[in-house]
CSV table of N, CA, C and O in Angstrom, one decimal:
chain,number,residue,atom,x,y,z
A,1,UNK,N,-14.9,-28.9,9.9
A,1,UNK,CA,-13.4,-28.9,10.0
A,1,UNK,C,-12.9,-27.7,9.2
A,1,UNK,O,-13.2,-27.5,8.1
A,2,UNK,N,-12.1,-26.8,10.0
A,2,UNK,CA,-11.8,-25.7,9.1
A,2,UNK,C,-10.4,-26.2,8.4
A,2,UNK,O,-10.1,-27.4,8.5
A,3,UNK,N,-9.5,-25.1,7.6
A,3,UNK,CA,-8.5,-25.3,7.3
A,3,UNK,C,-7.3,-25.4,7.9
A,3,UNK,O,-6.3,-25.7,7.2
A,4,UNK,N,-7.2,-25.2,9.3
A,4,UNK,CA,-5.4,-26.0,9.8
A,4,UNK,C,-5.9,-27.4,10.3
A,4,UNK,O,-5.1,-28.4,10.4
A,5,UNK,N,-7.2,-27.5,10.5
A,5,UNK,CA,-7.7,-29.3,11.3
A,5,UNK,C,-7.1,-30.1,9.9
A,5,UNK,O,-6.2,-30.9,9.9
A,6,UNK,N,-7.9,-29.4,8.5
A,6,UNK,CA,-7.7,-30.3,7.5
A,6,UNK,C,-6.3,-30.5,6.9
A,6,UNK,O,-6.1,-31.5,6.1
A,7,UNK,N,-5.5,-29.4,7.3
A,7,UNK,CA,-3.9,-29.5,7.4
A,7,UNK,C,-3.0,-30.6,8.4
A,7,UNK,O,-1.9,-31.2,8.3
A,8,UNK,N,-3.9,-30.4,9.3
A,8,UNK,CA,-3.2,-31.9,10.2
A,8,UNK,C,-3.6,-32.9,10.0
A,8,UNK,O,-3.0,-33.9,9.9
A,9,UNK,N,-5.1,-32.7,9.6
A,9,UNK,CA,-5.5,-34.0,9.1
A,9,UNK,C,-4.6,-34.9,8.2
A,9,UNK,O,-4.3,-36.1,8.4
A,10,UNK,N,-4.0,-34.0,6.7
A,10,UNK,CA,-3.6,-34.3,5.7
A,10,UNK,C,-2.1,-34.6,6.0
A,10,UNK,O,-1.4,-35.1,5.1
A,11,UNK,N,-1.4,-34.4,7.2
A,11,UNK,CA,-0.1,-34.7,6.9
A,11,UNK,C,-0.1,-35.6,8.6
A,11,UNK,O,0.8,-36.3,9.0
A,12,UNK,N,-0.8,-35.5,8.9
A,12,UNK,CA,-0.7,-36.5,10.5
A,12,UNK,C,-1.8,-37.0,10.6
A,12,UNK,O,-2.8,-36.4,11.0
A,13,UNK,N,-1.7,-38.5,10.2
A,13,UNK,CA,-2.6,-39.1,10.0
A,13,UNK,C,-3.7,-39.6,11.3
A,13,UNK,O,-4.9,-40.0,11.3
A,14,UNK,N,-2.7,-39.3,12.3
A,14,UNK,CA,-3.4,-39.8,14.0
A,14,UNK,C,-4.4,-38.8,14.6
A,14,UNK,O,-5.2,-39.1,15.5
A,15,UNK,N,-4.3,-37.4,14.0
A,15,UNK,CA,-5.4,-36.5,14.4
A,15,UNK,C,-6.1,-36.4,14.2
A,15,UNK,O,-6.4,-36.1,13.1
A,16,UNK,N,-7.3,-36.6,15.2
A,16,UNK,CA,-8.8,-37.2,15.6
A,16,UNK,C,-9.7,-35.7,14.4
A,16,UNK,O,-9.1,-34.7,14.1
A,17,UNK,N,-10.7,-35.9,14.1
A,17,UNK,CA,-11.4,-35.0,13.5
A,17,UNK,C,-12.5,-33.7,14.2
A,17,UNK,O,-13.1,-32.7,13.8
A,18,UNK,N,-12.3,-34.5,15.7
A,18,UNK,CA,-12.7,-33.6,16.8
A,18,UNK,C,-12.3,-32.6,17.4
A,18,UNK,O,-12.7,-31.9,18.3
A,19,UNK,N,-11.2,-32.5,16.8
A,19,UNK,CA,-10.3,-31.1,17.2
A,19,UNK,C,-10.5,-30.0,17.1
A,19,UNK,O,-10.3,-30.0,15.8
A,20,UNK,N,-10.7,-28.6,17.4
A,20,UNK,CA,-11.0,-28.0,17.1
A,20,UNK,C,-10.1,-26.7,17.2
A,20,UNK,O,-9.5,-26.4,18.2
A,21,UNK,N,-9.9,-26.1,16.1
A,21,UNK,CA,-9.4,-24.5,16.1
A,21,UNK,C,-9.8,-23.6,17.1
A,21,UNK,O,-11.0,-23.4,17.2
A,22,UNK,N,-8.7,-22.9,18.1
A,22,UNK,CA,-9.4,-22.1,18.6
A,22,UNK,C,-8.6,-20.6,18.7
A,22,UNK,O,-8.9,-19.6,19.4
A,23,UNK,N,-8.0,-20.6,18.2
A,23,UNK,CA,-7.0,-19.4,17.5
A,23,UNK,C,-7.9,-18.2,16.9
A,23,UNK,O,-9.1,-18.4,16.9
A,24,UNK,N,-7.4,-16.9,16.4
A,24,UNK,CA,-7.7,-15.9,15.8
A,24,UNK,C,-8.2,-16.4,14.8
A,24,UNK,O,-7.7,-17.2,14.0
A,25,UNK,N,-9.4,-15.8,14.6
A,25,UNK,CA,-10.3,-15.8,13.1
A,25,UNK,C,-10.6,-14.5,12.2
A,25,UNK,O,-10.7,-13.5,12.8
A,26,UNK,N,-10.7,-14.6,11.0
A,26,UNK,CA,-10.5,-13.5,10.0
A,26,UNK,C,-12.0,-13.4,10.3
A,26,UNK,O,-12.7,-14.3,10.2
A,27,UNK,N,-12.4,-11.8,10.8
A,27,UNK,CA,-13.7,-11.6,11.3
A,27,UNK,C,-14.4,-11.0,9.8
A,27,UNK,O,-15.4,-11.7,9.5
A,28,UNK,N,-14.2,-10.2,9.0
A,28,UNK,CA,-14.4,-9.7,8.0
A,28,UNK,C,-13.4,-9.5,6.9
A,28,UNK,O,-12.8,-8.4,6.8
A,29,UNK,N,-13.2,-10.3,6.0
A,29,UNK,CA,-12.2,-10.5,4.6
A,29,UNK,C,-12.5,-9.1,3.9
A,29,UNK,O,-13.6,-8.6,4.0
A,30,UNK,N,-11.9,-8.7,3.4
A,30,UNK,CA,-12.0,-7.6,1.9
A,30,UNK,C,-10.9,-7.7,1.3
A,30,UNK,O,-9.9,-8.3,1.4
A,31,UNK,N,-11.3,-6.6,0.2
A,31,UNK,CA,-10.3,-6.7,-0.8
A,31,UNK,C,-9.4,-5.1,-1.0
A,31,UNK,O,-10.1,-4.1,-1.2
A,32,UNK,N,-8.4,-5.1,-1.0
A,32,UNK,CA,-7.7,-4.2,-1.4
A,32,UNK,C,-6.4,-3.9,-2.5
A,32,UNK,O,-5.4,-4.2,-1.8
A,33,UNK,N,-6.2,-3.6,-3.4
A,33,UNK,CA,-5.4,-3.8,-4.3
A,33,UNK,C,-4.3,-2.6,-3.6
A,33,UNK,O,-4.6,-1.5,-3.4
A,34,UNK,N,-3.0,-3.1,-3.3
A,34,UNK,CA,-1.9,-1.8,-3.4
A,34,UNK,C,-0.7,-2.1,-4.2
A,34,UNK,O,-0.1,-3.1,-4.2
A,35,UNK,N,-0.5,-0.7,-5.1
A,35,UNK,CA,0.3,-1.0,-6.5
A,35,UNK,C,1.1,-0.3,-5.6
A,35,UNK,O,0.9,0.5,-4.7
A,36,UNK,N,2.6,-0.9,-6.1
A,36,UNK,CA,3.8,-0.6,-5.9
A,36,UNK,C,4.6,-0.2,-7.0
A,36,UNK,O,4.9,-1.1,-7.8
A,37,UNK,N,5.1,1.1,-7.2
A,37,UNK,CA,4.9,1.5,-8.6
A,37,UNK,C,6.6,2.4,-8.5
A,37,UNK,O,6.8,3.0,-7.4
A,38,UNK,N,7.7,2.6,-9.8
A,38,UNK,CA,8.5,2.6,-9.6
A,38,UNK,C,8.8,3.7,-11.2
A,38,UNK,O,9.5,3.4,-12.2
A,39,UNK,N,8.0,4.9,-11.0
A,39,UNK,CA,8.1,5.7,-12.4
A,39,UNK,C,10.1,5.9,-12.9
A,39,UNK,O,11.1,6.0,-12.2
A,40,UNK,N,9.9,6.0,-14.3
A,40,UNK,CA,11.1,6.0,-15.0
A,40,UNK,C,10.8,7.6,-15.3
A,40,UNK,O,11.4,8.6,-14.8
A,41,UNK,N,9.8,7.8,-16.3
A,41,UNK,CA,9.1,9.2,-16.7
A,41,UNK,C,7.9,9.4,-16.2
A,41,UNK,O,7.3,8.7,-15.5
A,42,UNK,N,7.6,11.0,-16.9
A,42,UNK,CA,6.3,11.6,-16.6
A,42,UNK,C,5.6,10.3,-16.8
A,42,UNK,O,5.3,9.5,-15.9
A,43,UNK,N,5.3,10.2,-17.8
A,43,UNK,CA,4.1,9.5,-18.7
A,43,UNK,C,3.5,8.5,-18.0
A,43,UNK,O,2.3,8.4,-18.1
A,44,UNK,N,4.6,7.3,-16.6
A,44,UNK,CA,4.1,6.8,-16.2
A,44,UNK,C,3.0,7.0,-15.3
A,44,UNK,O,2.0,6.2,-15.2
A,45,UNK,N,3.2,8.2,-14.6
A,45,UNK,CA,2.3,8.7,-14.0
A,45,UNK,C,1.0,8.8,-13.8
A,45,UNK,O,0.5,8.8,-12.7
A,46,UNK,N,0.1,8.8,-15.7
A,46,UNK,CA,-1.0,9.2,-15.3
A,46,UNK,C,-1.6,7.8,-15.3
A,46,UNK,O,-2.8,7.7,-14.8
A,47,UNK,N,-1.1,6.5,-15.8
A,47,UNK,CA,-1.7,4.8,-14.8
A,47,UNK,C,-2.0,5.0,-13.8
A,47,UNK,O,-3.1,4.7,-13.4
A,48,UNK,N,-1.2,5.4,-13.1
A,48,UNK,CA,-0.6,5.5,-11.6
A,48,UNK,C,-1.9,6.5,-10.8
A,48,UNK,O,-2.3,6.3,-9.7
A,49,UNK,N,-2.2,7.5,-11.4
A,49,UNK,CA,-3.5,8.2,-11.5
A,49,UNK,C,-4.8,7.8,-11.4
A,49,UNK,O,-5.7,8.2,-10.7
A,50,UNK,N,-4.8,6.6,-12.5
A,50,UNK,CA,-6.0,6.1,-13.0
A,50,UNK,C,-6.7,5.1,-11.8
A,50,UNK,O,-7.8,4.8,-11.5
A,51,UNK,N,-5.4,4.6,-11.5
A,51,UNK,CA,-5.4,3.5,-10.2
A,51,UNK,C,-5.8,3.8,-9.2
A,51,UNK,O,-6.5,3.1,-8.4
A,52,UNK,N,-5.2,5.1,-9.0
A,52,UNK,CA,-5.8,5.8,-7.7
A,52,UNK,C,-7.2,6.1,-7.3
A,52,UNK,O,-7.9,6.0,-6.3
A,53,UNK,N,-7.6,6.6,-8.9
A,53,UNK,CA,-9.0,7.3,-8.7
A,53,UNK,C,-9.9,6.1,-8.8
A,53,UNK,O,-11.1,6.3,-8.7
A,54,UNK,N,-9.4,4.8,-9.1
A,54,UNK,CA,-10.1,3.8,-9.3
A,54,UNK,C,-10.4,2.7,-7.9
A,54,UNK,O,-11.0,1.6,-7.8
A,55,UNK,N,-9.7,3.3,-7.1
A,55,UNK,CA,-9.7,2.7,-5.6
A,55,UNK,C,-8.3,2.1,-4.9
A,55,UNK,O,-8.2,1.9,-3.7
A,56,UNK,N,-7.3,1.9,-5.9
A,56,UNK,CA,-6.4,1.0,-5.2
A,56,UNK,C,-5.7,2.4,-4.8
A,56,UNK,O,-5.8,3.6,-5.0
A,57,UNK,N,-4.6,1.2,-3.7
A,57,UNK,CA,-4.0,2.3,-3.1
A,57,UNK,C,-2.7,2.3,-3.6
A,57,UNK,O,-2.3,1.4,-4.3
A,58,UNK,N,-2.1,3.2,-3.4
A,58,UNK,CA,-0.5,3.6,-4.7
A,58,UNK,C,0.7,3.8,-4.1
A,58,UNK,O,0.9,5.0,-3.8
A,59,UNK,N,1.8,2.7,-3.7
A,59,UNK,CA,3.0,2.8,-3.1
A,59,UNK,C,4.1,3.6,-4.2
A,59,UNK,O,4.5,2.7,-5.0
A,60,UNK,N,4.7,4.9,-4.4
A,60,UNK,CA,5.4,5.3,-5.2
A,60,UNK,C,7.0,5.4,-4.5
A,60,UNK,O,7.2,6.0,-3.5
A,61,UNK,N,7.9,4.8,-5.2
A,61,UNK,CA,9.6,4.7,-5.1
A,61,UNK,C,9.6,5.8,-6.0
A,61,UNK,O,9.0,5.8,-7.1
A,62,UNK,N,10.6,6.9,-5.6
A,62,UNK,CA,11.3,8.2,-6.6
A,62,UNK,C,12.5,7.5,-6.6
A,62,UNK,O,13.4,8.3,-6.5
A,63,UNK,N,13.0,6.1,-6.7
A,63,UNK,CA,14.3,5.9,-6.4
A,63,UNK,C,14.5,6.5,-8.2
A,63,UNK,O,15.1,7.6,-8.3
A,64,UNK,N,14.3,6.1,-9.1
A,64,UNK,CA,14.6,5.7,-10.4
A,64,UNK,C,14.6,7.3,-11.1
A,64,UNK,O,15.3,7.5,-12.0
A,65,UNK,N,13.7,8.6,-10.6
A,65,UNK,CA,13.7,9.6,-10.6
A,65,UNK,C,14.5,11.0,-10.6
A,65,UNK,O,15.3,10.7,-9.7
A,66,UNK,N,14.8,12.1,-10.9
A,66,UNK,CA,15.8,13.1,-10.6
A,66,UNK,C,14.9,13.9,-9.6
A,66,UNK,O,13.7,13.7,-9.4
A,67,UNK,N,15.7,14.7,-9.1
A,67,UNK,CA,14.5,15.6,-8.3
A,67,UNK,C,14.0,16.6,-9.4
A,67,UNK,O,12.8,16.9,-9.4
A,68,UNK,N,14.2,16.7,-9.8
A,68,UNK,CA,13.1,17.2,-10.7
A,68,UNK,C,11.7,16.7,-11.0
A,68,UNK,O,10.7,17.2,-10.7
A,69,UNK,N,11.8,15.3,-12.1
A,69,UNK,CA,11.1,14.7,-12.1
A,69,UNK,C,10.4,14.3,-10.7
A,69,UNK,O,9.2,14.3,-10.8
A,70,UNK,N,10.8,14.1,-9.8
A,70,UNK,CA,10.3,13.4,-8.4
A,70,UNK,C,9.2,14.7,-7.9
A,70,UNK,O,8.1,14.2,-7.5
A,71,UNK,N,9.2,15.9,-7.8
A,71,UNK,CA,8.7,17.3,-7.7
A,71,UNK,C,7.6,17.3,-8.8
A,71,UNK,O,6.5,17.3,-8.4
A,72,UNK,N,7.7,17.3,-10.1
A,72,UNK,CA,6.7,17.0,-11.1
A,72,UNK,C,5.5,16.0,-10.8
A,72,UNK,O,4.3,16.2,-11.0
A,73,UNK,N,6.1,14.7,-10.1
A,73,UNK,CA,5.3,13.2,-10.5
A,73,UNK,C,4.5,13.7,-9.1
A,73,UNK,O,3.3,13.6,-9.0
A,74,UNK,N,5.3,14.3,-8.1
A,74,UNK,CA,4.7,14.4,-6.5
A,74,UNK,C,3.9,15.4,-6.5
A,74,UNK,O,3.1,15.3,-5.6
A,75,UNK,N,3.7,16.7,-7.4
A,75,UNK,CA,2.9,17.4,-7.6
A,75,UNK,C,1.3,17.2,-8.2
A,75,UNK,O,0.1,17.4,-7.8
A,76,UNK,N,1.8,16.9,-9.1
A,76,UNK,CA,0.8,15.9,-10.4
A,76,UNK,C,-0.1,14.7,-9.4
A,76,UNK,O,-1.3,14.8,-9.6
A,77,UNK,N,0.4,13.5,-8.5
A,77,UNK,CA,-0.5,12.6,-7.2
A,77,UNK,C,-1.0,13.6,-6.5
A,77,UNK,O,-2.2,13.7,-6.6
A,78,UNK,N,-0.4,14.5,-5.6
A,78,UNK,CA,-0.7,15.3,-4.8
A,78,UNK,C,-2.0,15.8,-5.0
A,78,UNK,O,-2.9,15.5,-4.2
A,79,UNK,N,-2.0,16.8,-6.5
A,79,UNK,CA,-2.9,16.9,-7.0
A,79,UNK,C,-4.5,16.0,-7.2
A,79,UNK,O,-5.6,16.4,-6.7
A,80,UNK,N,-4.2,15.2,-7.8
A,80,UNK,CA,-5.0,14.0,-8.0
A,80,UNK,C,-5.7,13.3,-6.5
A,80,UNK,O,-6.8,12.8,-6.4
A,81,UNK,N,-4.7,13.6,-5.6
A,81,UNK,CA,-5.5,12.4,-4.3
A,81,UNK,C,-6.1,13.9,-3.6
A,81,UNK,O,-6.8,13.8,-2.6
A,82,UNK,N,-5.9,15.2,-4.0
A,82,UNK,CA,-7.0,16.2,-3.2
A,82,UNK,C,-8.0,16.0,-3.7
A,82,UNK,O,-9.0,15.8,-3.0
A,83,UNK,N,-7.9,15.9,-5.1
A,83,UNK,CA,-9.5,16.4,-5.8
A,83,UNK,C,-10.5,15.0,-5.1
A,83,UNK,O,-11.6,15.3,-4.7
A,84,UNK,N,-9.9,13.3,-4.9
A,84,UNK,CA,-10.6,12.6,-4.7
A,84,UNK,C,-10.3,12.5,-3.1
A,84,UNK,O,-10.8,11.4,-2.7
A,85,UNK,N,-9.9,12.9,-2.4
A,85,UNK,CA,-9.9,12.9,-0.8
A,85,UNK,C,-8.4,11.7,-0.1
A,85,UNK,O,-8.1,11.6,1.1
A,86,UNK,N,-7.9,11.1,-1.2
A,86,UNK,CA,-6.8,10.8,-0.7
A,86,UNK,C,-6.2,11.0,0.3
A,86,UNK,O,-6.4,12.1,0.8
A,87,UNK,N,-5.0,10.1,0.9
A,87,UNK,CA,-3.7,10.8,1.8
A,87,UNK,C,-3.0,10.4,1.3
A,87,UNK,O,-3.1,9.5,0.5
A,88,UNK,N,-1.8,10.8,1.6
A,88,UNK,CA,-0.9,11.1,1.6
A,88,UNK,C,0.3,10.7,2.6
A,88,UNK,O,0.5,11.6,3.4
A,89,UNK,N,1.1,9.5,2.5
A,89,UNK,CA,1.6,9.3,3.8
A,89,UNK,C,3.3,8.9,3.4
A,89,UNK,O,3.5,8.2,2.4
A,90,UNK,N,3.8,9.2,3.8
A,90,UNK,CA,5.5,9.0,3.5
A,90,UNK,C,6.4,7.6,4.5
A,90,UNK,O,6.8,7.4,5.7
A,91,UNK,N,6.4,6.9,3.4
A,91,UNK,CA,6.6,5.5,4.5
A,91,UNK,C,8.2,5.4,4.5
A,91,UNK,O,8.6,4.7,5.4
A,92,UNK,N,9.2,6.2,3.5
A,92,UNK,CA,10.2,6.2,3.9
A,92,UNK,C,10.7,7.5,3.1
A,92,UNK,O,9.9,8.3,2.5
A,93,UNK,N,12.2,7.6,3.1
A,93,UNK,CA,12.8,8.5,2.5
A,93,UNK,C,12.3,8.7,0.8
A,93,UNK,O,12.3,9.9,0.6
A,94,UNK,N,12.1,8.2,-0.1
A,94,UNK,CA,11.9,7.8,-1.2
A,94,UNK,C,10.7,6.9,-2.0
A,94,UNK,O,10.4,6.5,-3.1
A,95,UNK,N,10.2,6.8,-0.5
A,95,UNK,CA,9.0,6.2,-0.8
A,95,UNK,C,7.2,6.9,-0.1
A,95,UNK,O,7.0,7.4,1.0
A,96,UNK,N,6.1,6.9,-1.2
A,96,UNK,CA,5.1,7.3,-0.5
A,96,UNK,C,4.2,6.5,-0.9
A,96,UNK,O,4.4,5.7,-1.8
A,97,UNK,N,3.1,6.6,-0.1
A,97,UNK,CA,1.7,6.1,-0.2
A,97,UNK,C,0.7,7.2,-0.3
A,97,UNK,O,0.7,8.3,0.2
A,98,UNK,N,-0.1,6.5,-1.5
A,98,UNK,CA,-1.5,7.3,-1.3
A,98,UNK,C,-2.5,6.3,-1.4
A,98,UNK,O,-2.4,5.3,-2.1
A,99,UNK,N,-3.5,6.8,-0.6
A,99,UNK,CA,-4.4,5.8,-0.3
A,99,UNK,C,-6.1,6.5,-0.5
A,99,UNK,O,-6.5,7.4,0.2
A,100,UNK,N,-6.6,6.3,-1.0
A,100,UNK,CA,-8.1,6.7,-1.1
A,100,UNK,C,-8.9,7.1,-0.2
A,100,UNK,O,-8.3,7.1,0.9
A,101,UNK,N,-9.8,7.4,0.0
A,101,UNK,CA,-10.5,8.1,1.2
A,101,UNK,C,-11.2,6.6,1.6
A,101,UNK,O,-11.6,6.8,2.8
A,102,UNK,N,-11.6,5.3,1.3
A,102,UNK,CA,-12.1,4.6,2.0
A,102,UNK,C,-11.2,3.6,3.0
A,102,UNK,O,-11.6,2.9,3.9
A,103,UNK,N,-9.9,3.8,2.6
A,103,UNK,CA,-8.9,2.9,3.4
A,103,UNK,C,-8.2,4.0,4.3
A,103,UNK,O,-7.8,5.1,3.9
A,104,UNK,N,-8.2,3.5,5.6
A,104,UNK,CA,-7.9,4.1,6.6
A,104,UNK,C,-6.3,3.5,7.1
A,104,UNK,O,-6.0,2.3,7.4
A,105,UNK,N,-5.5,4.6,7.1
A,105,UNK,CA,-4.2,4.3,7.9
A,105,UNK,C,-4.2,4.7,8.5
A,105,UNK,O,-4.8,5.7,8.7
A,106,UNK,N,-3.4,3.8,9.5
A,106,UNK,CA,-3.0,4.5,10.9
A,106,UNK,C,-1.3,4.2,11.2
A,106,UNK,O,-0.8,3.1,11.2
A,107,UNK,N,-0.8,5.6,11.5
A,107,UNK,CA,0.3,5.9,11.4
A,107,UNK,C,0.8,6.6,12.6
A,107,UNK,O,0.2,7.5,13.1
A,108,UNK,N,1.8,6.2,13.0
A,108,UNK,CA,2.5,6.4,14.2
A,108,UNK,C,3.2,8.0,14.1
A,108,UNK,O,4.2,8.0,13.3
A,109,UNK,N,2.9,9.1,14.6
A,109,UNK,CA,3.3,10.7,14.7
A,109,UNK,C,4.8,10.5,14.2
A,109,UNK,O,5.5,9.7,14.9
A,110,UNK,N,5.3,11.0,13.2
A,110,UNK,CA,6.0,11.2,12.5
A,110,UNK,C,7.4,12.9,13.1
A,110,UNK,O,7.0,14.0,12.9
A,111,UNK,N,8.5,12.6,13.6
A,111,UNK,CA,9.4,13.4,13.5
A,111,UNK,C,9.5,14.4,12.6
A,111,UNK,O,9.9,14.0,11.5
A,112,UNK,N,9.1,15.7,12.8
A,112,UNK,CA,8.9,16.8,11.6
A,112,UNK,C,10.8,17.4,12.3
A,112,UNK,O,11.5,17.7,13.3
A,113,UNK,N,10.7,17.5,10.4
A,113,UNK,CA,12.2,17.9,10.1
A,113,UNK,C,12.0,18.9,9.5
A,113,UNK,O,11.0,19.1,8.8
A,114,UNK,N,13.2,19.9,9.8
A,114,UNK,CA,12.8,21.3,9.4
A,114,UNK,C,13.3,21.9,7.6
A,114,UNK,O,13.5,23.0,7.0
A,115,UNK,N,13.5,20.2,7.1
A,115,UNK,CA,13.5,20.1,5.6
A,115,UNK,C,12.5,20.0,5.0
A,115,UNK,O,11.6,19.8,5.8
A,116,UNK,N,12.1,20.0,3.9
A,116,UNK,CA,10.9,19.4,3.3
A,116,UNK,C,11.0,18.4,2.8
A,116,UNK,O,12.1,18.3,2.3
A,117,UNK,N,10.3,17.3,2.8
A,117,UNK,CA,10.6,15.8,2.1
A,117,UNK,C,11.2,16.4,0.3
A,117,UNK,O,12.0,15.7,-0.2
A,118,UNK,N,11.0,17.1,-0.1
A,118,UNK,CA,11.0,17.2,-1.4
A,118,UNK,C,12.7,18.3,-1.4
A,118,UNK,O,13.1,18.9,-2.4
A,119,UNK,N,13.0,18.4,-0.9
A,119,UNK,CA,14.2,19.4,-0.5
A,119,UNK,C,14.1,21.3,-0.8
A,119,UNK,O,14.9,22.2,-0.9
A,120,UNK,N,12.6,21.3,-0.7
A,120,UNK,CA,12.6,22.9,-1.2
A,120,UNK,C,12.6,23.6,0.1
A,120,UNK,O,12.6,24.8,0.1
């Protein structure tokens, strides 16, 4: 009996125990940690560092940021996900991801604008 049989089981009492699931199955489980991370200052940064080089993958908001600082913190990751093979992927205006070299995104071709995300 997997877990939705034992969910009918538990709330509808009339469902036979011969039933069987035949829906999508989780073929291989893992684990992936993604920090969603919202720097005030530098300093926060080098956690955010540590995390990275440590496997998880690192969602960064510049909302809270100046451009200045946002240019600092983005140079400083940038930095950090070369030396370990990271990417680098911009999921919105103010938001990025970096992800480690064992987690694989896949990302739909992106509209190149003839700004730079960072305004330079």
């Amino acid at each position: 009996m997997n877990l939705k049989n034992a969910a009918r089981k538990l709330w509808h009492s009339d469902v036979e125990d011969d039933q069987v699931y035949s829906g999508p199955y989780l073929v291989k489980g893992g684990h992936m940690d993604i920090l969603v991370r919202s720097p005030r200052q530098f300093s926060d940064v080098r956690e955010y560092a540590d995390s990275l080089m440590s496997g998880a993958t690192l969602m960064v908001s510049f909302d809270a940021v100046d451009s200045a600082m946002k240019n600092r913190i983005f140079d400083y990751l940038n930095g950090v996900s070369y030396i370990i093979g990271a990417t680098v992927s911009k999921v919105s205006e103010n938001l990025l991801m970096y992800a480690p070299n064992h987690v694989e995104v896949d990302k739909e071709a992106v509209k190149k604008s003839a700004r730079s995300w960072l305004g330079r």
